[in-house]
Short mmCIF file of C-alpha atoms in Angstrom, two decimals:
data_model
loop_
_atom_site.label_atom_id
_atom_site.label_comp_id
_atom_site.label_asym_id
_atom_site.label_seq_id
_atom_site.Cartn_x
_atom_site.Cartn_y
_atom_site.Cartn_z
CA UNK A 1 356.00 63.46 32.28
CA UNK A 2 357.14 59.94 31.50
CA UNK A 3 358.27 58.94 28.04
CA UNK A 4 355.40 56.45 27.65
CA UNK A 5 352.89 59.27 28.23
CA UNK A 6 354.55 61.46 25.61
CA UNK A 7 354.58 58.53 23.19
CA UNK A 8 350.88 57.80 23.87
CA UNK A 9 349.96 61.44 23.22
CA UNK A 10 351.98 61.45 19.97
CA UNK A 11 350.29 58.23 18.78
CA UNK A 12 346.89 59.67 19.67
CA UNK A 13 347.64 62.86 17.74
CA UNK A 14 348.76 60.91 14.68
CA UNK A 15 345.64 58.74 14.87
CA UNK A 16 343.42 61.86 14.94
CA UNK A 17 345.18 63.32 11.90
CA UNK A 18 344.96 60.00 10.04
CA UNK A 19 341.28 59.49 10.84
CA UNK A 20 340.24 63.02 9.92
CA UNK A 21 342.47 63.21 6.88
CA UNK A 22 344.05 66.39 8.31
CA UNK A 23 341.12 68.36 6.97
CA UNK A 24 340.89 72.03 7.75
CA UNK A 25 337.87 74.25 7.91
CA UNK A 26 336.34 74.69 4.48
CA UNK A 27 334.71 78.00 5.22
CA UNK A 28 335.59 81.28 3.61
CA UNK A 29 335.16 84.80 4.81
CA UNK A 30 332.33 86.64 3.11
CA UNK A 31 334.22 89.91 3.30
CA UNK A 32 337.36 88.58 1.67
CA UNK A 33 338.41 89.15 -1.87
CA UNK A 34 340.00 86.80 -4.31
CA UNK A 35 341.63 87.19 -7.66
CA UNK A 36 340.32 84.03 -9.22
CA UNK A 37 339.49 84.00 -12.88
CA UNK A 38 336.39 82.36 -14.17
CA UNK A 39 337.21 80.22 -17.14
CA UNK A 40 334.67 78.10 -18.90
CA UNK A 41 331.72 78.94 -16.70
CA UNK A 42 329.60 76.25 -15.13
CA UNK A 43 327.56 73.58 -16.75
CA UNK A 44 325.28 73.11 -13.76
CA UNK A 45 322.26 75.04 -12.66
CA UNK A 46 322.32 77.33 -9.64
CA UNK A 47 319.34 77.95 -7.42
CA UNK A 48 319.17 79.98 -4.28
CA UNK A 49 317.17 80.72 -1.20
CA UNK A 50 317.61 82.31 2.17
CA UNK A 51 316.64 81.49 5.69
CA UNK A 52 314.99 78.33 6.90
CA UNK A 53 316.54 74.94 6.85
CA UNK A 54 317.19 72.45 4.14
CA UNK A 55 315.59 69.11 4.82
CA UNK A 56 318.33 67.35 2.91
CA UNK A 57 321.26 69.05 4.61
CA UNK A 58 323.61 66.99 6.69
CA UNK A 59 326.33 67.92 9.13
CA UNK A 60 328.13 71.22 9.22
CA UNK A 61 330.41 72.10 6.35
CA UNK A 62 334.00 71.18 6.92
CA UNK A 63 335.96 69.86 4.07
CA UNK A 64 339.31 69.85 2.41
CA UNK A 65 340.65 71.14 -0.83
CA UNK A 66 343.67 68.91 -0.75
CA UNK A 67 343.87 65.59 -2.54
CA UNK A 68 345.22 62.33 -1.30
CA UNK A 69 344.12 58.77 -0.89
CA UNK A 70 340.93 58.26 1.05
CA UNK A 71 339.53 54.95 2.18
CA UNK A 72 336.09 54.53 3.66
CA UNK A 73 333.87 57.51 4.32
CA UNK A 74 330.72 58.51 2.55
CA UNK A 75 330.14 59.98 -0.89
CA UNK A 76 329.25 63.25 0.85
CA UNK A 77 332.67 63.42 2.55
CA UNK A 78 334.48 62.66 -0.67
CA UNK A 79 332.46 65.22 -2.64
CA UNK A 80 333.26 67.95 -0.09
CA UNK A 81 336.96 67.24 -0.46
CA UNK A 82 336.68 68.07 -4.16
CA UNK A 83 335.33 71.59 -3.47
CA UNK A 84 337.46 74.68 -2.87
CA UNK A 85 335.84 78.00 -1.92
CA UNK A 86 337.69 80.68 -3.88
CA UNK A 87 335.75 83.66 -2.57
CA UNK A 88 332.64 84.52 -0.64
CA UNK A 89 331.30 88.06 -0.89
CA UNK A 90 328.51 90.41 -1.86
CA UNK A 91 328.39 90.97 -5.63
CA UNK A 92 329.02 94.38 -7.18
CA UNK A 93 325.28 95.09 -7.53
CA UNK A 94 324.80 94.61 -3.77
CA UNK A 95 321.88 92.26 -4.39
CA UNK A 96 323.45 88.78 -4.09
CA UNK A 97 325.77 86.83 -1.82
CA UNK A 98 328.11 84.89 -4.10
CA UNK A 99 330.39 81.95 -3.33
CA UNK A 100 332.87 81.20 -6.13
CA UNK A 101 333.84 77.55 -6.11
CA UNK A 102 336.32 75.33 -7.89
CA UNK A 103 335.36 71.67 -8.05
CA UNK A 104 338.22 69.28 -8.87
CA UNK A 105 337.46 65.72 -9.92
CA UNK A 106 340.68 63.79 -9.39
CA UNK A 107 338.95 60.47 -10.03
CA UNK A 108 338.96 58.34 -13.16
CA UNK A 109 335.23 58.73 -13.89
CA UNK A 110 333.24 61.83 -14.91
CA UNK A 111 331.11 63.09 -11.99
CA UNK A 112 327.97 65.17 -11.47
CA UNK A 113 328.02 67.33 -8.31
CA UNK A 114 325.25 68.83 -6.19
CA UNK A 115 326.39 71.41 -3.62
CA UNK A 116 324.57 73.45 -0.97
CA UNK A 117 326.39 76.48 0.40
CA UNK A 118 325.44 78.24 3.61
CA UNK A 119 326.20 81.91 4.28
CA UNK A 120 326.53 82.28 8.05
CA UNK A 121 325.83 85.61 9.78
CA UNK A 122 328.26 87.01 12.34
CA UNK A 123 327.53 86.30 16.00
CA UNK A 124 325.06 88.79 17.39
CA UNK A 125 323.86 89.82 13.93
CA UNK A 126 320.14 89.95 13.23
CA UNK A 127 320.73 88.48 9.75
CA UNK A 128 319.48 84.98 9.00
CA UNK A 129 321.61 82.31 7.35
CA UNK A 130 321.23 82.17 3.58
CA UNK A 131 321.58 79.12 1.36
CA UNK A 132 322.50 78.64 -2.27
CA UNK A 133 322.57 75.49 -4.36
CA UNK A 134 324.47 74.27 -7.39
CA UNK A 135 322.97 71.18 -9.02
CA UNK A 136 323.98 69.09 -11.98
CA UNK A 137 327.55 70.42 -12.22
CA UNK A 138 329.37 68.04 -14.56
CA UNK A 139 333.12 67.68 -14.09
CA UNK A 140 335.18 65.42 -16.33
CA UNK A 141 337.64 62.96 -14.82
CA UNK A 142 340.92 64.66 -13.89
CA UNK A 143 339.51 68.14 -14.55
CA UNK A 144 338.41 71.20 -12.57
CA UNK A 145 335.30 73.32 -13.08
CA UNK A 146 334.52 76.74 -11.65
CA UNK A 147 331.00 77.70 -10.63
CA UNK A 148 329.12 80.16 -8.44
CA UNK A 149 326.48 79.61 -5.79
CA UNK A 150 324.29 82.70 -5.40
CA UNK A 151 321.75 83.65 -2.74
CA UNK A 152 319.71 86.87 -2.70
CA UNK A 153 320.98 89.48 -0.22
CA UNK A 154 318.06 90.76 1.83
CA UNK A 155 320.04 93.13 4.05
CA UNK A 156 320.43 96.85 3.66
CA UNK A 157 324.17 97.14 4.26
CA UNK A 158 327.35 96.02 2.58
CA UNK A 159 327.02 92.31 3.41
CA UNK A 160 329.46 92.53 6.32
CA UNK A 161 326.92 90.90 8.64
CA UNK A 162 327.73 87.59 6.94
CA UNK A 163 330.91 86.24 8.46
CA UNK A 164 331.59 83.16 6.34
CA UNK A 165 330.27 80.69 3.83
CA UNK A 166 330.66 76.95 4.16
CA UNK A 167 329.79 73.82 2.22
CA UNK A 168 326.62 72.64 3.93
CA UNK A 169 326.10 69.50 1.83
CA UNK A 170 327.76 68.01 -1.20
CA UNK A 171 327.30 64.86 -3.22
CA UNK A 172 328.63 63.43 -6.44
CA UNK A 173 327.62 60.62 -8.71
CA UNK A 174 329.24 58.99 -11.71
CA UNK A 175 327.88 59.87 -15.12
#
């Protein structure tokens, strides 16, 4: 392969990383465990539902938990980058799917976040996707806030039919 081809491939790869912000998948395994501590609780309200589709949902949930400078993009993209999924699992009662989230506002203005989480079933599973919402979560400038998004578990097992949870939609607005 000629040097100019190698150089063109390298430039293309760098351009892809620069344009996507080197974001990784923002999904979490529903079977995984995490040792996160919940400090402060959430100041937003959490609602839940399962099945069906959300008429306000956008593209699939990929996002990043890393900071950095971002230019352009939509408010939705920027809000997703502020969200980290700490864990995604069935609660101890066996009645709810729970996604524990940490929302970090690295901006200079206080923000209010609205987040929709989607619990995706494993391929070949008869389970339907479940959704949970967090609305009105207030996060001060430069601070982090932990919250939970909860959806009722309608299965009869241990929740293992749900493979992952992802951020389906996210938005933020200045207070």
